[in-house]
Each structure stands twice: as structure tokens, then as C-alpha cells.
Tab-separated table of C-alpha atoms (C1' of nucleotides) in Angstrom:
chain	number	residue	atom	x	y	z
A	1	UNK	CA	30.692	12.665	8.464
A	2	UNK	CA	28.314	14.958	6.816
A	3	UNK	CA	30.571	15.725	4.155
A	4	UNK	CA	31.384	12.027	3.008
A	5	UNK	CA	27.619	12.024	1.923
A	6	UNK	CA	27.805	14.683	-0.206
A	7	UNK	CA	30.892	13.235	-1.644
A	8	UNK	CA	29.748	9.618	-1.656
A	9	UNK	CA	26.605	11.456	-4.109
A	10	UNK	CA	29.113	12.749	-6.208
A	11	UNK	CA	28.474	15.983	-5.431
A	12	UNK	CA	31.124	18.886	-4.271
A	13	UNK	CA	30.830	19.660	-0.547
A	14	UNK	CA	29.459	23.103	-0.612
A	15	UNK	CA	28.196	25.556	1.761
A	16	UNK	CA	24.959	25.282	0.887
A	17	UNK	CA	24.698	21.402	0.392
A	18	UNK	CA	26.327	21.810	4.281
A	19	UNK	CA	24.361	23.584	5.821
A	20	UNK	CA	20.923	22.173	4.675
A	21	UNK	CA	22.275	18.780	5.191
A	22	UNK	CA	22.651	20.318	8.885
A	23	UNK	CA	19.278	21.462	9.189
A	24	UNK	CA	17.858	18.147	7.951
A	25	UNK	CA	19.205	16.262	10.711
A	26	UNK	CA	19.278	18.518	13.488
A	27	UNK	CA	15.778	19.867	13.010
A	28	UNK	CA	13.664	18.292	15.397
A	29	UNK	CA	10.218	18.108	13.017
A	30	UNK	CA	11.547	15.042	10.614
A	31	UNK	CA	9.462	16.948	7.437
A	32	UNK	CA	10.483	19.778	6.312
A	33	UNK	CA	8.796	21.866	3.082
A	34	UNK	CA	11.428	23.925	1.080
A	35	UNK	CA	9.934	26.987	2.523
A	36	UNK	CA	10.841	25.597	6.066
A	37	UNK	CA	14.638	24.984	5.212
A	38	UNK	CA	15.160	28.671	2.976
A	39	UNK	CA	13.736	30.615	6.333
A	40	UNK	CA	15.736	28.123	9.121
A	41	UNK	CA	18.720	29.066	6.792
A	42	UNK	CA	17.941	32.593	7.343
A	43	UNK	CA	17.132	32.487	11.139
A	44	UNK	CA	21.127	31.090	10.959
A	45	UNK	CA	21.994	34.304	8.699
A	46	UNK	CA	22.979	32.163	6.327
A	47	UNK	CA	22.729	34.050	2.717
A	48	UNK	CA	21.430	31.115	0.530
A	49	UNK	CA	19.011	31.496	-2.382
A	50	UNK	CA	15.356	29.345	-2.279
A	51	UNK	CA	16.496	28.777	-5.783
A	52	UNK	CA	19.200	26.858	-4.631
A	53	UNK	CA	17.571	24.832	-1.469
A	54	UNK	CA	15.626	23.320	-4.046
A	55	UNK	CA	18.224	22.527	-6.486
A	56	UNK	CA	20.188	21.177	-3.416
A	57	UNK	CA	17.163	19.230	-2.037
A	58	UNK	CA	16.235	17.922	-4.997
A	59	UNK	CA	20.086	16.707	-5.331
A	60	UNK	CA	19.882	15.251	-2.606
A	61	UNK	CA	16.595	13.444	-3.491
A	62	UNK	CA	18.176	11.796	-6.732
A	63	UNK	CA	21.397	10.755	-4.399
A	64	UNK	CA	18.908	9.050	-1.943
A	65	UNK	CA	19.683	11.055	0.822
A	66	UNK	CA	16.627	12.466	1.067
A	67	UNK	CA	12.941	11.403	0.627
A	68	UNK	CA	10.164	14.244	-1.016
A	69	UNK	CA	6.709	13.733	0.355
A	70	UNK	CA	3.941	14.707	-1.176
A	71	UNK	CA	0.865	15.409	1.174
A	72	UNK	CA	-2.396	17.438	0.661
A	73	UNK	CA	-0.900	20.420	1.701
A	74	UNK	CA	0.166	21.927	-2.104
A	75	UNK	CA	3.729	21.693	-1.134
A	76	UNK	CA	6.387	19.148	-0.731
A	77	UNK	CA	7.983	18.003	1.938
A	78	UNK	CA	11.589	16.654	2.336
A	79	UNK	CA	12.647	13.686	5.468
A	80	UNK	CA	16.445	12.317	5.504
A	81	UNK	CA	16.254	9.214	4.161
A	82	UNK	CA	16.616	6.593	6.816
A	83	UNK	CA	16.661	3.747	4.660
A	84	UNK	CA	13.658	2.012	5.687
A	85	UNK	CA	10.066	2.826	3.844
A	86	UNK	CA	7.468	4.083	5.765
A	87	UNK	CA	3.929	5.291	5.948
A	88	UNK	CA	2.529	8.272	7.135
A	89	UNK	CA	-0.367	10.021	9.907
A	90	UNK	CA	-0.605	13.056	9.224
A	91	UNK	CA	-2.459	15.407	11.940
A	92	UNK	CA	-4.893	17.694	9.693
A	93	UNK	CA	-5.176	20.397	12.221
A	94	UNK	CA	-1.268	20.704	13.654
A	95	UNK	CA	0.327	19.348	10.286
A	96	UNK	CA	2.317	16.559	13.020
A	97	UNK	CA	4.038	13.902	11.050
A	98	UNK	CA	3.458	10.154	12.526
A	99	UNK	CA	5.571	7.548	11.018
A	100	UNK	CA	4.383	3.708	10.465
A	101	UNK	CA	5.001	0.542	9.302
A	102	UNK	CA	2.824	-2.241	8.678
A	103	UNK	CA	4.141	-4.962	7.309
A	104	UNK	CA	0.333	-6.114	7.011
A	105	UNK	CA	-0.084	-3.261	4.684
A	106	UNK	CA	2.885	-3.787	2.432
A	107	UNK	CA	2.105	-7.415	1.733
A	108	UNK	CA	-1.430	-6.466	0.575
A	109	UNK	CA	-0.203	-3.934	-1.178
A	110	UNK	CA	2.457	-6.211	-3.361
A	111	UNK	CA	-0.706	-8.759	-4.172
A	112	UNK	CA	-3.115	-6.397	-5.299
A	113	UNK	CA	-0.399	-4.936	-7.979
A	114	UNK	CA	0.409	-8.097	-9.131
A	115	UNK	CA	-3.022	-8.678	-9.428
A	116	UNK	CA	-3.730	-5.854	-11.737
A	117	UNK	CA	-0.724	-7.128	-13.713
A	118	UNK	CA	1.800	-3.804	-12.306
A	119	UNK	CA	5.145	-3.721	-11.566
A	120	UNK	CA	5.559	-1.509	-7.993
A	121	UNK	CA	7.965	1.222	-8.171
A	122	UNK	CA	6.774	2.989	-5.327
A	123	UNK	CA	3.727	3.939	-3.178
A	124	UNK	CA	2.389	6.124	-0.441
A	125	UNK	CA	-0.201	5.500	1.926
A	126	UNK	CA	-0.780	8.815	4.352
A	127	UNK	CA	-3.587	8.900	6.975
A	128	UNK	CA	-5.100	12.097	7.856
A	129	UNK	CA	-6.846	12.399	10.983
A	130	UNK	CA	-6.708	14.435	14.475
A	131	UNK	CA	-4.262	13.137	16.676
A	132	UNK	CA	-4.827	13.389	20.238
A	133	UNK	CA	-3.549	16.634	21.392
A	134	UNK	CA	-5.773	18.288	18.642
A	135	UNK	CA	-8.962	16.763	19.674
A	136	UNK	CA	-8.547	17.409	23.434
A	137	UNK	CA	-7.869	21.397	22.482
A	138	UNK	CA	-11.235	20.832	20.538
B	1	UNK	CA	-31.591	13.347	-13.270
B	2	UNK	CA	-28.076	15.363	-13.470
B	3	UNK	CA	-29.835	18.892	-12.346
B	4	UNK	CA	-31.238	17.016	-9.516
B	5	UNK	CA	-27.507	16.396	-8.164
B	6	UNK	CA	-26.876	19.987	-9.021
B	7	UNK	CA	-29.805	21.238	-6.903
B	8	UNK	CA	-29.536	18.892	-4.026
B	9	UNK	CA	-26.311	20.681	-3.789
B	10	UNK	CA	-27.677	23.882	-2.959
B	11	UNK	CA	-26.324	25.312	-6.393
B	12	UNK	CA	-27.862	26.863	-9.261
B	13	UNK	CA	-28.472	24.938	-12.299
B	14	UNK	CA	-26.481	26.561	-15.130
B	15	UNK	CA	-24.884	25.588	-18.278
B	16	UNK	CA	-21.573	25.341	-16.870
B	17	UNK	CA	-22.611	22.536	-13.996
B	18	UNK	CA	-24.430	21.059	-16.406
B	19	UNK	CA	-21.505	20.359	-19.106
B	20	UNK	CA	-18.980	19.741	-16.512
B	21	UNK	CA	-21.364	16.904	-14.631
B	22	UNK	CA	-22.071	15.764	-18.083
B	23	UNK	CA	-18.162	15.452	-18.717
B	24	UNK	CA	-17.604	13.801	-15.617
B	25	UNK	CA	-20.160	10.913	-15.874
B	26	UNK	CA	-19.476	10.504	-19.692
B	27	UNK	CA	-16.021	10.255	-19.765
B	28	UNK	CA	-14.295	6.671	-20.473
B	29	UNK	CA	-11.348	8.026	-18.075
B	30	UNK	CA	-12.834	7.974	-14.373
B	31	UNK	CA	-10.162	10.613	-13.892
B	32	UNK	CA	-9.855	14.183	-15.217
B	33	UNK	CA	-7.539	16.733	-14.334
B	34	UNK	CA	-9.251	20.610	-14.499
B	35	UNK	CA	-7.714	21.350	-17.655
B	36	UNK	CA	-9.206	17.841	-19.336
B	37	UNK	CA	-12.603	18.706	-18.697
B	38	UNK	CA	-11.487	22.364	-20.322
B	39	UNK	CA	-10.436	20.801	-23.158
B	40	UNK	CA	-13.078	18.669	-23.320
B	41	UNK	CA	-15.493	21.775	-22.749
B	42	UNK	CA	-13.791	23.149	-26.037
B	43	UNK	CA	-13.897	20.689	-27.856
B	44	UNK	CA	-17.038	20.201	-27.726
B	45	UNK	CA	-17.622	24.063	-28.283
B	46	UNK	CA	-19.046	25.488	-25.270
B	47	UNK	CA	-17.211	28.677	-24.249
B	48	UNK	CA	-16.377	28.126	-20.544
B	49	UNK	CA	-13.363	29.440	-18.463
B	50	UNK	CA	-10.727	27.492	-16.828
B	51	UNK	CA	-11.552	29.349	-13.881
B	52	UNK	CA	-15.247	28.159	-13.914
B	53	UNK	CA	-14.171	24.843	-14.301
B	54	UNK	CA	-11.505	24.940	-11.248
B	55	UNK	CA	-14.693	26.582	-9.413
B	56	UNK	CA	-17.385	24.338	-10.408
B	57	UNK	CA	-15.254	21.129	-9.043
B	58	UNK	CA	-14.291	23.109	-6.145
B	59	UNK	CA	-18.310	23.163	-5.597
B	60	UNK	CA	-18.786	19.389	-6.410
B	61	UNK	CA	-15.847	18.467	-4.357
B	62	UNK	CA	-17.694	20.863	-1.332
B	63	UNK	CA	-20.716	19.175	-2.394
B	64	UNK	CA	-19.583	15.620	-2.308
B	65	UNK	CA	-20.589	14.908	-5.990
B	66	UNK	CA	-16.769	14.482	-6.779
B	67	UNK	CA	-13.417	13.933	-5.035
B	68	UNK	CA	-10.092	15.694	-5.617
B	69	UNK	CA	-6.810	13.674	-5.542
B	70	UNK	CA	-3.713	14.871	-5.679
B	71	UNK	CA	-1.080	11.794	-7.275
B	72	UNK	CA	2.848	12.883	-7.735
B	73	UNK	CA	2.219	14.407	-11.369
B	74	UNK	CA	1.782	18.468	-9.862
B	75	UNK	CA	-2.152	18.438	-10.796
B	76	UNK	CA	-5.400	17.566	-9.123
B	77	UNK	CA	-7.617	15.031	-10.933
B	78	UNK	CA	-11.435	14.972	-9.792
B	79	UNK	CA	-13.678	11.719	-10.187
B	80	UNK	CA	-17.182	11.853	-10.082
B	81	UNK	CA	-17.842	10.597	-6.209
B	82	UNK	CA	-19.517	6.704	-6.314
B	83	UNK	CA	-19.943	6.793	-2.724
B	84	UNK	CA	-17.687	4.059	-2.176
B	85	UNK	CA	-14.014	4.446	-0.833
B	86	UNK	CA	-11.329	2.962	-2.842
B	87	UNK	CA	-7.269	3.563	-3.597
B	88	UNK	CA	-5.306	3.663	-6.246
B	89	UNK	CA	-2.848	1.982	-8.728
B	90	UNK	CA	-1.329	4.542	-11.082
B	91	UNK	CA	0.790	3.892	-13.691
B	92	UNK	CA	3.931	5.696	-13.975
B	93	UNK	CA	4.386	5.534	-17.486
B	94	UNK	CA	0.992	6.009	-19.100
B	95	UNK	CA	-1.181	7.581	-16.205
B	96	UNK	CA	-3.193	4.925	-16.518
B	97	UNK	CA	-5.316	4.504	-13.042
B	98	UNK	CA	-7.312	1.375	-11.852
B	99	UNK	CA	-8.921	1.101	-8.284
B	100	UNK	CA	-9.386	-1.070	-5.630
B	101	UNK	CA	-10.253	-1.905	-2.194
B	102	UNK	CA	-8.996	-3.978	0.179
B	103	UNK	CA	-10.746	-4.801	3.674
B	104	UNK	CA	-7.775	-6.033	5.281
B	105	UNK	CA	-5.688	-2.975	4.138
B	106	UNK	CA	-8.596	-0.435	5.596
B	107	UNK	CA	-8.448	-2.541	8.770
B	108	UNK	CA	-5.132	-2.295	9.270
B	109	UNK	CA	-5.294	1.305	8.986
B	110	UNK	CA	-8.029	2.048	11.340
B	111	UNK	CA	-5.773	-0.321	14.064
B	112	UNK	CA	-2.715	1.963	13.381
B	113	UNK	CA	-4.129	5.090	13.518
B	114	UNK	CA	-6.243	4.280	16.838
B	115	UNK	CA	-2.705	2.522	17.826
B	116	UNK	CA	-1.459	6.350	17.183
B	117	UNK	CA	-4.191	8.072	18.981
B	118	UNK	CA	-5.589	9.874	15.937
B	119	UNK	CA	-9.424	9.985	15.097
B	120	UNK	CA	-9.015	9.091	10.759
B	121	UNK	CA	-10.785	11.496	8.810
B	122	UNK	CA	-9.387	10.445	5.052
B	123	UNK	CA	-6.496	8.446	3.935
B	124	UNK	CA	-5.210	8.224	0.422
B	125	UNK	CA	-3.256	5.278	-0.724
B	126	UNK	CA	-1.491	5.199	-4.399
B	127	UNK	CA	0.362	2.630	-5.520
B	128	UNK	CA	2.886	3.695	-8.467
B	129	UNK	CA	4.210	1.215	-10.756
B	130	UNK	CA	4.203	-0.152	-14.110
B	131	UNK	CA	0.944	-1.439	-15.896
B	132	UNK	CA	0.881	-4.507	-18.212
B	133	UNK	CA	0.891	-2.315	-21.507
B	134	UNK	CA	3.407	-0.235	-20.576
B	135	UNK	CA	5.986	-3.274	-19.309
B	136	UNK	CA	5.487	-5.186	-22.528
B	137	UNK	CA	6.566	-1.879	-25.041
B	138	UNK	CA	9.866	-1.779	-22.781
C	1	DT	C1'	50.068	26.948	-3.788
C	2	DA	C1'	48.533	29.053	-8.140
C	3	DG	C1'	45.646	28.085	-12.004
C	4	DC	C1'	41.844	25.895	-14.393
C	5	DA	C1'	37.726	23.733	-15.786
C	6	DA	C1'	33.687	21.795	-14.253
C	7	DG	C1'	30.381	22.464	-11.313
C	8	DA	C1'	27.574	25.571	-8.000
C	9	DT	C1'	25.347	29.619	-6.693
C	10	DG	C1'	22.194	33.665	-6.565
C	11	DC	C1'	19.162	36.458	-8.602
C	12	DG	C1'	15.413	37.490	-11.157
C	13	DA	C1'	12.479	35.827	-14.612
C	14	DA	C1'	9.263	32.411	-15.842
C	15	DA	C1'	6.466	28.298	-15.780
C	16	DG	C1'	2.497	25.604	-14.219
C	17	DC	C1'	-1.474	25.033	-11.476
C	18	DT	C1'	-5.000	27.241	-8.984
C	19	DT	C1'	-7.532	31.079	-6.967
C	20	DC	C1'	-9.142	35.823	-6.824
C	21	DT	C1'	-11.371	40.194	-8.487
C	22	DC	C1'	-14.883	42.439	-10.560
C	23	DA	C1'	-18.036	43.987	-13.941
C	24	DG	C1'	-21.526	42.038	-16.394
C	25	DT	C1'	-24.952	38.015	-16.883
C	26	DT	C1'	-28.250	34.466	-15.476
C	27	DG	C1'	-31.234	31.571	-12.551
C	28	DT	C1'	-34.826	31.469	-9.195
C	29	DC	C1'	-38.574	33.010	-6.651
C	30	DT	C1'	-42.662	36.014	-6.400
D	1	DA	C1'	-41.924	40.217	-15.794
D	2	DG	C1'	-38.969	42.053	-11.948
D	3	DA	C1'	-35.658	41.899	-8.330
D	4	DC	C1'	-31.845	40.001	-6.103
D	5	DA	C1'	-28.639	36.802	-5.151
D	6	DA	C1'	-25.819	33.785	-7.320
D	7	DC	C1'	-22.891	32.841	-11.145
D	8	DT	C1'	-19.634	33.581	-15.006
D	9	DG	C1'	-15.602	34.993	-17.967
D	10	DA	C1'	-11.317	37.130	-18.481
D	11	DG	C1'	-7.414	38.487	-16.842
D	12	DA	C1'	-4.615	39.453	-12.959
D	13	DA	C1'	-2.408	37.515	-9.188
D	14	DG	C1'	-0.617	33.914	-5.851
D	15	DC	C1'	2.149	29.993	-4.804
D	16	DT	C1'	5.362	26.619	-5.321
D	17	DT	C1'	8.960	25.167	-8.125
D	18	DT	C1'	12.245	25.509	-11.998
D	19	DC	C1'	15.211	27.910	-15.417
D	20	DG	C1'	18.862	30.974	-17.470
D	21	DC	C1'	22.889	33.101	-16.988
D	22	DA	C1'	26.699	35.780	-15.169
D	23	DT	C1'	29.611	35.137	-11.327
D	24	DC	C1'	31.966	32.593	-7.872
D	25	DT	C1'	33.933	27.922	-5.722
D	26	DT	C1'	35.603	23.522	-5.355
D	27	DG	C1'	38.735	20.000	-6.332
D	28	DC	C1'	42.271	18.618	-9.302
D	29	DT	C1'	46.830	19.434	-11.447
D	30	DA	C1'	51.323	21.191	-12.100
DNA sequence: TAGCAAGATGCGAAAGCTTCTCAGTTGTCT
DNA sequence: AGACAACTGAGAAGCTTTCGCATCTTGCTA
């Protein structure tokens, strides 16, 4: 189960690399900053250094477990990788994290690189509005 | 002319705004990170502090003279602000960054985040890949 | 199952970007 | 010119993220 990742990444299954693997899926917000994993890791009384949730996230990162996001908000955040690519709404007043895809999108976005002659490696597209339950609490 | 800009902004014209503006519209690269136009600023001899700089863009930025991104390389770049909205290619390799809009991409968007029930206020979309140039050296 | 070497960890220090503080300076308005 | 608010420079400080290193674990081997 959990482990077998780890292992499959070539990494040594670990308390740490555990129990942050068990936060990632069992927290219900899909984005977490490594802020949001050191203190859940606390709550848990779990003794693990911030120095090492990022060494272990960004592990995890190069092992494609896990996707960092980088939004306007000065620090990353981290999502299990679920395989598929995705877009992102991002609620400017309650921080809440829509996913999307638009396959629309991703075409357009394939023909305009090859238009300007470059090779995609990657891209992000994040919307920031108000989502509903912000702009009915005014 | 550029003190106009300055002034319409409700700020005080001073030598600072003045060479920063100046470095902004000047510049071959549309982009410039704080510390570029403080090099630029020493270069060209005038005895400004980083922190000036950081808070004169803040200003412009407030001001809508010039718009802060925030790509996957850890630093801000500003642009002087043409009015129009556009996105972004970047190039991984040599930074290099060329713009573009795209009607049916901005459509979409507007459908999926009405879909969504958000109201859009911004939306940033960078593509990262390879540029010509770069692909040919290997 | 005891022992070992490579790999992980935790802590504090440090780096990099950005903002803040504050005393001194400058622009603007009269 | 004078007064006052606004602005600036320099360094300190804040934040997120990474590094260095001594210590501890994991996973393999005998």
C-alpha cells in the first residue's frame, strides 16, 4: 500500500516519508503548503522536523508522487499526484482549491507553443476569483 | 510625459520613480525582476536602495502602471502595464519570455469559472518549455 | 539476528527574496 | 521661503525554503 510507493521511488520507508504520505491522502483540502503538513504532523504528536517535510515533499515531488503548486500566495503548495494534469480556481478570499480540465484549453495551449517555435515541458493556468460561498458572505 | 503617469498616480515625483519608470519603458527585456532594475539603477550610477525599488513597484503595481508576476523561478518580475491582458511562454532554459493572447483560451476560462460559480478577478497562464535557441544548442 | 554502510533525520544556521523601521531628506502647496 | 506630509536609504527583520553535520535507521548480509 502506502509503503510500496515509497519503495517503488526508491526511497526507504521511513517514519516520516509515512506519515506525510498519510496526511496527503487523508487530508480532506487536496493542497497542502509545507507549513500545513509540519503543524498536521504536530496536531498527531508526531516529532518531525519542517526541515525534513520539505526534504520528504520535495522527494516525493522528483518520484512523481506528488505535484508542487505554485500560486500567488508566496508559498508552495503540494497535491498527490493523481496522474492526470489539471488546472486550477483558486478562491482569493477562502484560498478553496477548484480543479479543471479543459481539453479546449490544452489544445490551444499546444498550438500557440508550437507557434512560437517551443517545446512544452509544462504549464499552469490558475484562475483567481470569488467562488460562491465568498460572495454571498459579501 | 513619464511624471504625468507618476502624478496621475497620486505619488510624488522623485528621482527614484523617475529612474525606475525610465528603466521599465527603456528596457529591451519587457520583464525585470526587482533586483534587475537595481542593477540597472547602478549601473547607471544613481544611488538607490533595493528597498526603494521593491517599494516603488509595489506603488506602480497599486497604481496599475505595472504588473507583478510570479513564474516558478522564486522571484517576482514586474512589466510596465500596456493595458492589454496577455499570458505567457517562458523558457525554461534561458528565461526568455514571449506573450500572447488567445480569445478562445480567455473564453474558455470565463465558461469554466462561471461553470464553477466563481466571479474571475485575474488568471495567470504560463506556459514552460523550450524556445527555438535554446533546443538547437542541445 | 547482529552488524554495517548507505541513507535519513533533526536541529540550527543560512540563503534568497521581500518588507519593515526609523531617522533624515525632499517634493508640493501656500 | 516655510511647513508638512510624503519619501528615501540602510540595515534589521520576516518568511519560506535549503544546507551542513552529527546522530540515528533502514535494509541488506552473514
Amino acid at each position: 500500500m502506502d509503503n510500496q510507493q515509497i519503495k517503488d521511488a526508491g526511497l526507504k520507508v521511513t517514519r516520516p516519508r509515512e506519515k506525510i504520505l498519510g496526511i496527503l491522502e487523508r487530508s480532506g483540502r487536496r493542497h497542502l503548503s509545507a507549513e500545513d503538513v509540519y503543524k498536521e504532523l504536530l496536531t498527531n504528536g508526531d516529532d518531525i522536523g519542517l526541515a525534513t517535510v520539505y526534504r520528504v515533499l520535495t522527494q516525493f515531488e522528483g518520484a512523481g508522487l506528488v505535484c508542487r503548486r505554485h500560486f500567488e500566495t508566496g508559498q508552495s503548495v503540494f497535491e498527490l499526484n493523481s496522474g492526470d494534469h489539471h488546472d486550477h480556481l483558486v478562491c482569493v478570499r477562502c484560498n478553496r482549491v477548484v480543479e479543471f480540465v479543459d481539453s479546449v484549453i490544452e489544445e490551444r495551449q499546444s498550438a500557440i507553443a508550437a507557434q512560437h517555435g517551443f517545446h512544452i515541458e509544462d504549464h499552469s493556468l490558475v484562475i483567481y476569483g470569488v467562488c460562491t460561498d465568498c460572495a454571498v458572505k459579501g
